[in-house]
PDB file of C-alpha atoms in Angstrom:
ATOM      1  CA  MET F   1      62.409  24.482 113.253  1.00  0.00           C
ATOM      2  CA  ARG F   2      66.185  23.676 112.888  1.00  0.00           C
ATOM      3  CA  THR F   3      66.377  25.960 109.861  1.00  0.00           C
ATOM      4  CA  ASN F   4      64.931  28.826 111.834  1.00  0.00           C
ATOM      5  CA  ASN F   5      67.507  28.168 114.582  1.00  0.00           C
ATOM      6  CA  LYS F   6      70.312  28.343 112.127  1.00  0.00           C
ATOM      7  CA  ILE F   7      68.975  31.603 110.728  1.00  0.00           C
ATOM      8  CA  TYR F   8      68.767  33.024 114.277  1.00  0.00           C
ATOM      9  CA  VAL F   9      72.224  31.886 115.179  1.00  0.00           C
ATOM     10  CA  GLY F  10      73.721  33.394 111.902  1.00  0.00           C
ATOM     11  CA  VAL F  11      72.027  36.730 112.360  1.00  0.00           C
ATOM     12  CA  GLY F  12      73.076  36.856 115.975  1.00  0.00           C
ATOM     13  CA  SER F  13      76.783  35.965 115.040  1.00  0.00           C
ATOM     14  CA  VAL F  14      76.675  38.929 112.518  1.00  0.00           C
ATOM     15  CA  ILE F  15      75.382  41.284 114.956  1.00  0.00           C
ATOM     16  CA  VAL F  16      77.922  40.298 117.660  1.00  0.00           C
ATOM     17  CA  ALA F  17      80.729  40.398 115.007  1.00  0.00           C
ATOM     18  CA  GLY F  18      79.729  43.847 114.150  1.00  0.00           C
ATOM     19  CA  ILE F  19      79.454  45.107 117.574  1.00  0.00           C
ATOM     20  CA  LEU F  20      82.995  43.733 118.310  1.00  0.00           C
ATOM     21  CA  PHE F  21      84.421  45.395 115.132  1.00  0.00           C
ATOM     22  CA  LEU F  22      82.848  48.747 116.145  1.00  0.00           C
ATOM     23  CA  PHE F  23      84.344  48.374 119.539  1.00  0.00           C
ATOM     24  CA  LEU F  24      87.761  47.628 118.207  1.00  0.00           C
ATOM     25  CA  MET F  25      87.601  50.490 115.660  1.00  0.00           C
ATOM     26  CA  ASP F  26      86.594  53.057 118.376  1.00  0.00           C
ATOM     27  CA  SER F  27      88.774  51.788 121.183  1.00  0.00           C
ATOM     28  CA  PHE F  28      92.004  50.710 119.325  1.00  0.00           C
ATOM     29  CA  ILE F  29      92.345  51.057 115.578  1.00  0.00           C
ATOM     30  CA  MET F  30      91.158  54.786 115.097  1.00  0.00           C
ATOM     31  CA  PRO F  31      92.924  56.183 118.199  1.00  0.00           C
ATOM     32  CA  ALA F  32      96.157  54.437 116.962  1.00  0.00           C
ATOM     33  CA  TYR F  33      95.512  55.979 113.502  1.00  0.00           C
ATOM     34  CA  THR F  34      94.761  59.368 114.576  1.00  0.00           C
ATOM     35  CA  ASN F  35      97.041  59.597 117.579  1.00  0.00           C
ATOM     36  CA  TYR F  36      94.128  59.825 119.935  1.00  0.00           C
ATOM     37  CA  ASN F  37      95.076  61.212 123.396  1.00  0.00           C
ATOM     38  CA  GLU F  38      98.505  62.397 121.920  1.00  0.00           C
ATOM     39  CA  GLY F  39      98.626  66.259 121.721  1.00  0.00           C
ATOM     40  CA  VAL F  40     101.265  68.830 121.927  1.00  0.00           C
ATOM     41  CA  THR F  41     100.871  72.289 123.343  1.00  0.00           C
ATOM     42  CA  VAL F  42     102.201  74.885 121.021  1.00  0.00           C
ATOM     43  CA  PRO F  43     104.831  77.008 122.772  1.00  0.00           C
ATOM     44  CA  LYS F  44     104.934  80.748 122.239  1.00  0.00           C
ATOM     45  CA  VAL F  45     107.889  81.609 120.122  1.00  0.00           C
ATOM     46  CA  SER F  46     106.963  85.212 119.025  1.00  0.00           C
ATOM     47  CA  GLU F  47     109.419  87.697 120.256  1.00  0.00           C
ATOM     48  CA  LEU F  48     112.086  85.063 120.128  1.00  0.00           C
ATOM     49  CA  SER F  49     115.086  84.855 117.710  1.00  0.00           C
ATOM     50  CA  LEU F  50     114.439  82.456 114.732  1.00  0.00           C
ATOM     51  CA  ALA F  51     117.133  80.262 116.198  1.00  0.00           C
ATOM     52  CA  ASP F  52     115.536  79.961 119.545  1.00  0.00           C
ATOM     53  CA  ALA F  53     111.994  79.493 118.155  1.00  0.00           C
ATOM     54  CA  GLU F  54     113.591  76.598 116.104  1.00  0.00           C
ATOM     55  CA  ASP F  55     115.048  74.765 119.226  1.00  0.00           C
ATOM     56  CA  LYS F  56     111.857  75.402 121.174  1.00  0.00           C
ATOM     57  CA  LEU F  57     109.687  74.006 118.510  1.00  0.00           C
ATOM     58  CA  THR F  58     111.771  70.933 117.609  1.00  0.00           C
ATOM     59  CA  ASP F  59     112.098  70.018 121.421  1.00  0.00           C
ATOM     60  CA  ARG F  60     108.198  69.701 121.350  1.00  0.00           C
ATOM     61  CA  GLY F  61     108.324  67.715 118.131  1.00  0.00           C
ATOM     62  CA  LEU F  62     106.913  70.144 115.996  1.00  0.00           C
ATOM     63  CA  ARG F  63     108.219  71.475 112.654  1.00  0.00           C
ATOM     64  CA  PHE F  64     108.131  75.082 111.316  1.00  0.00           C
ATOM     65  CA  GLU F  65     108.265  77.185 108.303  1.00  0.00           C
ATOM     66  CA  VAL F  66     108.949  80.883 107.669  1.00  0.00           C
ATOM     67  CA  ALA F  67     105.780  82.033 105.986  1.00  0.00           C
ATOM     68  CA  GLU F  68     106.538  85.658 105.698  1.00  0.00           C
ATOM     69  CA  ARG F  69     109.160  88.179 106.270  1.00  0.00           C
ATOM     70  CA  ARG F  70     108.379  91.860 106.898  1.00  0.00           C
ATOM     71  CA  SER F  71     109.821  94.895 108.692  1.00  0.00           C
ATOM     72  CA  ASN F  72     108.862  95.908 112.252  1.00  0.00           C
ATOM     73  CA  GLU F  73     110.898  98.460 114.140  1.00  0.00           C
ATOM     74  CA  ALA F  74     109.821  96.976 117.398  1.00  0.00           C
ATOM     75  CA  TYR F  75     111.785  93.837 116.805  1.00  0.00           C
ATOM     76  CA  PRO F  76     115.537  93.262 115.967  1.00  0.00           C
ATOM     77  CA  ALA F  77     116.273  91.421 112.777  1.00  0.00           C
ATOM     78  CA  ASP F  78     115.350  87.636 112.440  1.00  0.00           C
ATOM     79  CA  TYR F  79     112.942  87.738 115.447  1.00  0.00           C
ATOM     80  CA  VAL F  80     109.730  86.057 115.205  1.00  0.00           C
ATOM     81  CA  ILE F  81     106.910  88.571 114.870  1.00  0.00           C
ATOM     82  CA  ASP F  82     103.846  86.275 114.766  1.00  0.00           C
ATOM     83  CA  GLN F  83     102.964  82.576 114.686  1.00  0.00           C
ATOM     84  CA  THR F  84     100.132  80.259 113.521  1.00  0.00           C
ATOM     85  CA  PRO F  85      98.672  78.456 115.244  1.00  0.00           C
ATOM     86  CA  ASP F  86      98.895  80.622 118.333  1.00  0.00           C
ATOM     87  CA  ALA F  87     100.652  79.697 121.535  1.00  0.00           C
ATOM     88  CA  ALA F  88      98.710  77.319 124.018  1.00  0.00           C
ATOM     89  CA  ASN F  89      96.771  75.561 121.143  1.00  0.00           C
ATOM     90  CA  ILE F  90      96.920  71.752 121.351  1.00  0.00           C
ATOM     91  CA  VAL F  91      98.004  70.133 117.857  1.00  0.00           C
ATOM     92  CA  LYS F  92      99.178  66.701 116.796  1.00  0.00           C
ATOM     93  CA  PRO F  93     102.832  65.834 116.993  1.00  0.00           C
ATOM     94  CA  ASN F  94     105.032  66.920 114.016  1.00  0.00           C
ATOM     95  CA  ARG F  95     102.458  69.678 113.239  1.00  0.00           C
ATOM     96  CA  LYS F  96     104.056  72.509 111.241  1.00  0.00           C
ATOM     97  CA  ILE F  97     103.995  76.076 112.898  1.00  0.00           C
ATOM     98  CA  TYR F  98     104.092  78.984 110.387  1.00  0.00           C
ATOM     99  CA  LEU F  99     106.220  81.821 111.422  1.00  0.00           C
ATOM    100  CA  THR F 100     106.405  85.732 110.517  1.00  0.00           C
ATOM    101  CA  VAL F 101     109.827  86.875 110.873  1.00  0.00           C
ATOM    102  CA  ASN F 102     111.169  90.411 111.080  1.00  0.00           C
ATOM    103  CA  THR F 103     113.644  91.606 108.433  1.00  0.00           C
ATOM    104  CA  GLU F 104     116.612  93.794 109.038  1.00  0.00           C
ATOM    105  CA  ALA F 105     115.042  96.755 107.023  1.00  0.00           C
ATOM    106  CA  ASN F 106     112.332  97.347 104.654  1.00  0.00           C
ATOM    107  CA  PRO F 107     112.673  95.667 101.365  1.00  0.00           C
ATOM    108  CA  THR F 108     113.508  97.649  98.214  1.00  0.00           C
ATOM    109  CA  VAL F 109     112.137  97.420  94.819  1.00  0.00           C
ATOM    110  CA  THR F 110     112.974  98.820  91.402  1.00  0.00           C
ATOM    111  CA  VAL F 111     110.460 101.416  89.880  1.00  0.00           C
ATOM    112  CA  PRO F 112     109.120 100.210  86.562  1.00  0.00           C
ATOM    113  CA  ASP F 113     108.569 102.393  83.624  1.00  0.00           C
ATOM    114  CA  VAL F 114     104.752 103.009  83.323  1.00  0.00           C
ATOM    115  CA  VAL F 115     104.710 105.943  80.828  1.00  0.00           C
ATOM    116  CA  ASP F 116     102.489 105.409  77.857  1.00  0.00           C
ATOM    117  CA  LEU F 117     100.610 102.489  79.741  1.00  0.00           C
ATOM    118  CA  SER F 118      97.062 102.972  80.491  1.00  0.00           C
ATOM    119  CA  LEU F 119      96.187 104.104  84.017  1.00  0.00           C
ATOM    120  CA  ARG F 120      94.807 100.633  84.782  1.00  0.00           C
ATOM    121  CA  ASN F 121      97.735  98.924  83.638  1.00  0.00           C
ATOM    122  CA  ALA F 122      99.987 101.342  85.490  1.00  0.00           C
ATOM    123  CA  ARG F 123      98.064 100.458  88.657  1.00  0.00           C
ATOM    124  CA  ILE F 124      98.572  96.800  88.166  1.00  0.00           C
ATOM    125  CA  GLN F 125     102.289  97.135  87.328  1.00  0.00           C
ATOM    126  CA  LEU F 126     102.979  99.212  90.318  1.00  0.00           C
ATOM    127  CA  SER F 127     100.904  97.021  92.774  1.00  0.00           C
ATOM    128  CA  ASN F 128     102.796  93.899  91.417  1.00  0.00           C
ATOM    129  CA  THR F 129     106.091  95.428  92.069  1.00  0.00           C
ATOM    130  CA  GLY F 130     104.955  96.414  95.553  1.00  0.00           C
ATOM    131  CA  LEU F 131     104.366 100.083  94.964  1.00  0.00           C
ATOM    132  CA  ARG F 132     101.351 102.305  95.430  1.00  0.00           C
ATOM    133  CA  VAL F 133      99.677 104.812  93.193  1.00  0.00           C
ATOM    134  CA  GLY F 134      99.701 108.186  94.887  1.00  0.00           C
ATOM    135  CA  THR F 135      98.231 111.296  93.475  1.00  0.00           C
ATOM    136  CA  VAL F 136      96.768 111.089  89.878  1.00  0.00           C
ATOM    137  CA  SER F 137      96.382 114.376  88.003  1.00  0.00           C
ATOM    138  CA  PHE F 138      95.056 114.719  84.570  1.00  0.00           C
ATOM    139  CA  GLU F 139      96.299 116.887  81.605  1.00  0.00           C
ATOM    140  CA  SER F 140      95.190 117.542  78.149  1.00  0.00           C
ATOM    141  CA  SER F 141      96.703 114.990  75.680  1.00  0.00           C
ATOM    142  CA  ARG F 142      95.513 112.982  72.770  1.00  0.00           C
ATOM    143  CA  PHE F 143      95.425 109.449  74.043  1.00  0.00           C
ATOM    144  CA  LYS F 144      92.829 109.166  76.821  1.00  0.00           C
ATOM    145  CA  ASP F 145      94.004 107.393  80.325  1.00  0.00           C
ATOM    146  CA  ALA F 146      97.500 107.102  79.067  1.00  0.00           C
ATOM    147  CA  VAL F 147     100.292 107.879  81.735  1.00  0.00           C
ATOM    148  CA  LEU F 148     102.076 110.957  80.504  1.00  0.00           C
ATOM    149  CA  ARG F 149     104.642 111.199  83.399  1.00  0.00           C
ATOM    150  CA  GLN F 150     105.554 109.419  86.818  1.00  0.00           C
ATOM    151  CA  SER F 151     106.977 111.207  89.794  1.00  0.00           C
ATOM    152  CA  ILE F 152     109.900 108.803  90.283  1.00  0.00           C
ATOM    153  CA  PRO F 153     111.950 107.859  87.313  1.00  0.00           C
ATOM    154  CA  PRO F 154     111.980 104.155  86.142  1.00  0.00           C
ATOM    155  CA  GLN F 155     114.892 101.983  87.507  1.00  0.00           C
ATOM    156  CA  THR F 156     115.149 104.058  90.645  1.00  0.00           C
ATOM    157  CA  VAL F 157     115.509 101.841  93.800  1.00  0.00           C
ATOM    158  CA  VAL F 158     112.863 102.793  96.461  1.00  0.00           C
ATOM    159  CA  PRO F 159     111.360 101.190  99.666  1.00  0.00           C
ATOM    160  CA  GLN F 160     108.665  98.723  98.933  1.00  0.00           C
ATOM    161  CA  GLY F 161     105.241 100.350  99.500  1.00  0.00           C
ATOM    162  CA  GLU F 162     106.430 103.829  98.158  1.00  0.00           C
ATOM    163  CA  SER F 163     103.776 105.992  96.353  1.00  0.00           C
ATOM    164  CA  ILE F 164     104.241 106.980  92.800  1.00  0.00           C
ATOM    165  CA  ASP F 165     102.280 110.031  91.533  1.00  0.00           C
ATOM    166  CA  LEU F 166     101.016 109.872  88.117  1.00  0.00           C
ATOM    167  CA  SER F 167     100.057 112.501  85.437  1.00  0.00           C
ATOM    168  CA  VAL F 168      97.523 111.018  83.055  1.00  0.00           C
ATOM    169  CA  SER F 169      95.937 112.261  79.665  1.00  0.00           C
ATOM    170  CA  ASP F 170      92.181 113.326  79.678  1.00  0.00           C
ATOM    171  CA  GLY F 171      91.901 112.436  76.005  1.00  0.00           C
ATOM    172  CA  LEU F 172      91.626 116.073  74.929  1.00  0.00           C
ATOM    173  CA  GLY F 173      94.149 118.344  73.225  1.00  0.00           C
ATOM    174  CA  GLU F 174      93.450 117.858  69.509  1.00  0.00           C
ATOM    175  CA  LYS F 175      90.295 119.385  68.646  1.00  0.00           C
ATOM    176  CA  LEU F 176      89.591 123.111  68.231  1.00  0.00           C
ATOM    177  CA  VAL F 177      86.467 124.298  69.875  1.00  0.00           C
ATOM    178  CA  THR F 178      84.557 127.505  69.692  1.00  0.00           C
ATOM    179  CA  VAL F 179      84.836 129.481  72.921  1.00  0.00           C
ATOM    180  CA  PRO F 180      81.215 130.189  74.029  1.00  0.00           C
ATOM    181  CA  ASP F 181      80.206 133.841  74.722  1.00  0.00           C
ATOM    182  CA  ILE F 182      80.004 133.767  78.517  1.00  0.00           C
ATOM    183  CA  LYS F 183      80.005 137.584  79.406  1.00  0.00           C
ATOM    184  CA  GLY F 184      77.034 138.478  81.398  1.00  0.00           C
ATOM    185  CA  LEU F 185      76.364 134.896  82.588  1.00  0.00           C
ATOM    186  CA  ARG F 186      76.386 133.853  86.119  1.00  0.00           C
ATOM    187  CA  LEU F 187      79.562 131.951  87.226  1.00  0.00           C
ATOM    188  CA  SER F 188      77.824 128.797  87.501  1.00  0.00           C
ATOM    189  CA  GLU F 189      76.261 128.987  84.033  1.00  0.00           C
ATOM    190  CA  ALA F 190      79.566 130.046  82.495  1.00  0.00           C
ATOM    191  CA  GLN F 191      81.334 126.979  83.960  1.00  0.00           C
ATOM    192  CA  GLN F 192      78.605 124.913  82.634  1.00  0.00           C
ATOM    193  CA  GLU F 193      78.994 126.331  79.018  1.00  0.00           C
ATOM    194  CA  LEU F 194      82.542 125.904  79.138  1.00  0.00           C
ATOM    195  CA  GLN F 195      82.325 122.388  80.291  1.00  0.00           C
ATOM    196  CA  LYS F 196      80.070 121.603  77.465  1.00  0.00           C
ATOM    197  CA  VAL F 197      82.767 122.186  74.856  1.00  0.00           C
ATOM    198  CA  GLY F 198      85.685 120.745  76.871  1.00  0.00           C
ATOM    199  CA  LEU F 199      87.192 123.937  78.291  1.00  0.00           C
ATOM    200  CA  ARG F 200      88.284 124.474  81.922  1.00  0.00           C
ATOM    201  CA  VAL F 201      88.490 127.304  84.497  1.00  0.00           C
ATOM    202  CA  GLU F 202      92.026 127.846  85.666  1.00  0.00           C
ATOM    203  CA  GLU F 203      91.557 130.857  87.817  1.00  0.00           C
ATOM    204  CA  ILE F 204      88.717 133.212  89.050  1.00  0.00           C
ATOM    205  CA  GLU F 205      89.599 136.753  89.821  1.00  0.00           C
ATOM    206  CA  TYR F 206      86.870 138.602  91.630  1.00  0.00           C
ATOM    207  CA  GLU F 207      86.327 142.561  90.870  1.00  0.00           C
ATOM    208  CA  PRO F 208      84.116 144.817  93.031  1.00  0.00           C
ATOM    209  CA  THR F 209      81.761 146.646  90.844  1.00  0.00           C
ATOM    210  CA  LYS F 210      78.317 148.463  90.945  1.00  0.00           C
ATOM    211  CA  GLU F 211      77.601 147.834  87.416  1.00  0.00           C
ATOM    212  CA  ALA F 212      76.559 144.214  87.820  1.00  0.00           C
ATOM    213  CA  ALA F 213      75.293 141.820  90.438  1.00  0.00           C
ATOM    214  CA  PRO F 214      77.585 139.609  92.272  1.00  0.00           C
ATOM    215  CA  ASN F 215      79.017 136.314  90.550  1.00  0.00           C
ATOM    216  CA  ILE F 216      78.643 137.823  86.904  1.00  0.00           C
ATOM    217  CA  ILE F 217      81.292 137.206  84.314  1.00  0.00           C
ATOM    218  CA  LEU F 218      82.713 140.588  83.452  1.00  0.00           C
ATOM    219  CA  ASP F 219      85.619 139.373  81.348  1.00  0.00           C
ATOM    220  CA  TYR F 220      87.828 136.300  80.577  1.00  0.00           C
ATOM    221  CA  SER F 221      91.249 135.462  78.987  1.00  0.00           C
ATOM    222  CA  PRO F 222      92.399 134.453  76.527  1.00  0.00           C
ATOM    223  CA  GLN F 223      89.730 135.907  74.287  1.00  0.00           C
ATOM    224  CA  ASP F 224      90.500 133.789  71.176  1.00  0.00           C
ATOM    225  CA  ASP F 225      87.507 132.643  69.053  1.00  0.00           C
ATOM    226  CA  GLN F 226      88.771 129.030  69.320  1.00  0.00           C
ATOM    227  CA  LEU F 227      90.914 127.188  71.725  1.00  0.00           C
ATOM    228  CA  ILE F 228      92.184 123.608  71.784  1.00  0.00           C
ATOM    229  CA  GLN F 229      89.870 121.223  73.750  1.00  0.00           C
ATOM    230  CA  GLY F 230      91.180 121.046  77.303  1.00  0.00           C
ATOM    231  CA  GLU F 231      92.766 124.561  77.573  1.00  0.00           C
ATOM    232  CA  THR F 232      91.883 126.695  80.483  1.00  0.00           C
ATOM    233  CA  LEU F 233      90.605 130.123  80.918  1.00  0.00           C
ATOM    234  CA  LYS F 234      90.855 132.895  83.531  1.00  0.00           C
ATOM    235  CA  LEU F 235      87.594 134.532  84.504  1.00  0.00           C
ATOM    236  CA  ILE F 236      86.977 137.992  85.825  1.00  0.00           C
ATOM    237  CA  VAL F 237      83.780 137.877  88.207  1.00  0.00           C
ATOM    238  CA  SER F 238      81.906 140.600  89.783  1.00  0.00           C
ATOM    239  CA  GLU F 239      81.533 141.046  93.439  1.00  0.00           C
ATOM    240  CA  ARG F 240      79.647 143.717  95.505  1.00  0.00           C
ATOM    241  CA  PHE F 241      81.432 146.629  96.961  1.00  0.00           C
ATOM    242  CA  GLY F 242      82.411 146.224 100.815  1.00  0.00           C
ATOM    243  CA  ASP F 243      81.192 148.632 103.545  1.00  0.00           C
ATOM    244  CA  GLN F 244      84.316 150.632 103.314  1.00  0.00           C
ATOM    245  CA  GLU F 245      83.643 151.531  99.652  1.00  0.00           C
ATOM    246  CA  GLU F 246      80.077 152.600 100.449  1.00  0.00           C
ATOM    247  CA  SER F 247      81.383 154.804 103.434  1.00  0.00           C
ATOM    248  CA  GLU F 248      83.638 156.590 100.988  1.00  0.00           C
ATOM    249  CA  THR F 249      80.580 157.897  98.954  1.00  0.00           C
ATOM    250  CA  GLY F 250      79.403 160.067 101.768  1.00  0.00           C
ATOM    251  CA  ALA F 251      77.424 157.710 103.982  1.00  0.00           C
ATOM    252  CA  THR F 252      77.363 158.928 107.617  1.00  0.00           C
ATOM    253  CA  VAL F 253      77.616 156.763 110.716  1.00  0.00           C
ATOM    254  CA  ASP F 254      75.076 157.401 113.482  1.00  0.00           C
ATOM    255  CA  THR F 255      77.082 157.598 116.766  1.00  0.00           C
ATOM    256  CA  THR F 256      74.270 159.337 118.927  1.00  0.00           C
ATOM    257  CA  GLY F 257      72.793 156.102 120.153  1.00  0.00           C
ATOM    258  CA  GLY F 258      69.611 156.517 118.085  1.00  0.00           C
ATOM    259  CA  THR F 259      68.635 160.033 119.248  1.00  0.00           C
ATOM    260  CA  PRO F 260      68.187 162.431 116.237  1.00  0.00           C
ATOM    261  CA  ALA F 261      70.192 165.621 116.341  1.00  0.00           C
ATOM    262  CA  PRO F 262      68.191 168.975 116.866  1.00  0.00           C
ATOM    263  CA  ASP F 263      67.286 170.833 113.719  1.00  0.00           C
ATOM    264  CA  PRO F 264      69.006 174.314 113.896  1.00  0.00           C
ATOM    265  CA  GLY F 265      65.984 175.686 112.029  1.00  0.00           C
ATOM    266  CA  GLU F 266      63.697 174.929 114.951  1.00  0.00           C
ATOM    267  CA  ASN F 267      65.466 177.537 117.265  1.00  0.00           C
TER     268      ASN F 267
END
């Protein structure tokens, strides 16, 4: 019986000690460690100068860091545009507040030389410099996707975010191809035949005619038997005569409101 009593007393002591330890942890130790019941309300420092924002934050026991600088015409230079965390949030003392601050003007960058780079690498190079790719046009040249020209010369200083237009090789321009016979074909069929051999249509001129149905190829230029792949042609395409041409052939216009004129022979 005595042994059992000792066991019960020992187990009870462990339970009481555990409860006491949890109580101390919850009421004293953890609150002291985590600054429980201590909090600071983040003040609003956006739309203030950086110097004023610093004074306001340090007075509350908070730290700050300028995380980003960007241009915004609505604010003077060195004014706070944004903050994280936002105003009115409750944070621990000594918390760091991240600020976005207005610059005096748009930052400038130097345009890199992307000629002879692939289009993909040119995009990466321009993006890494803070520039954007504008219009991409293709021209006939030997090396496919190589940049042939850029709209703004290298080493030019421009505002960050400026667009650079690129002229890029389509990989054509070395091989001679036979020009298909497209006379008499419909326009859509002729374009398909030219596309098959790597030729392009540069211009379409329409010519009224009664000798062919509309949208038929009447002629083209140049009329060489062979052209360099990627070259362009001018197409002469038929279109129907307008109402004016038909009236000039002797057609009459009825102005009697639908009532036929009397035949003189009936009198």
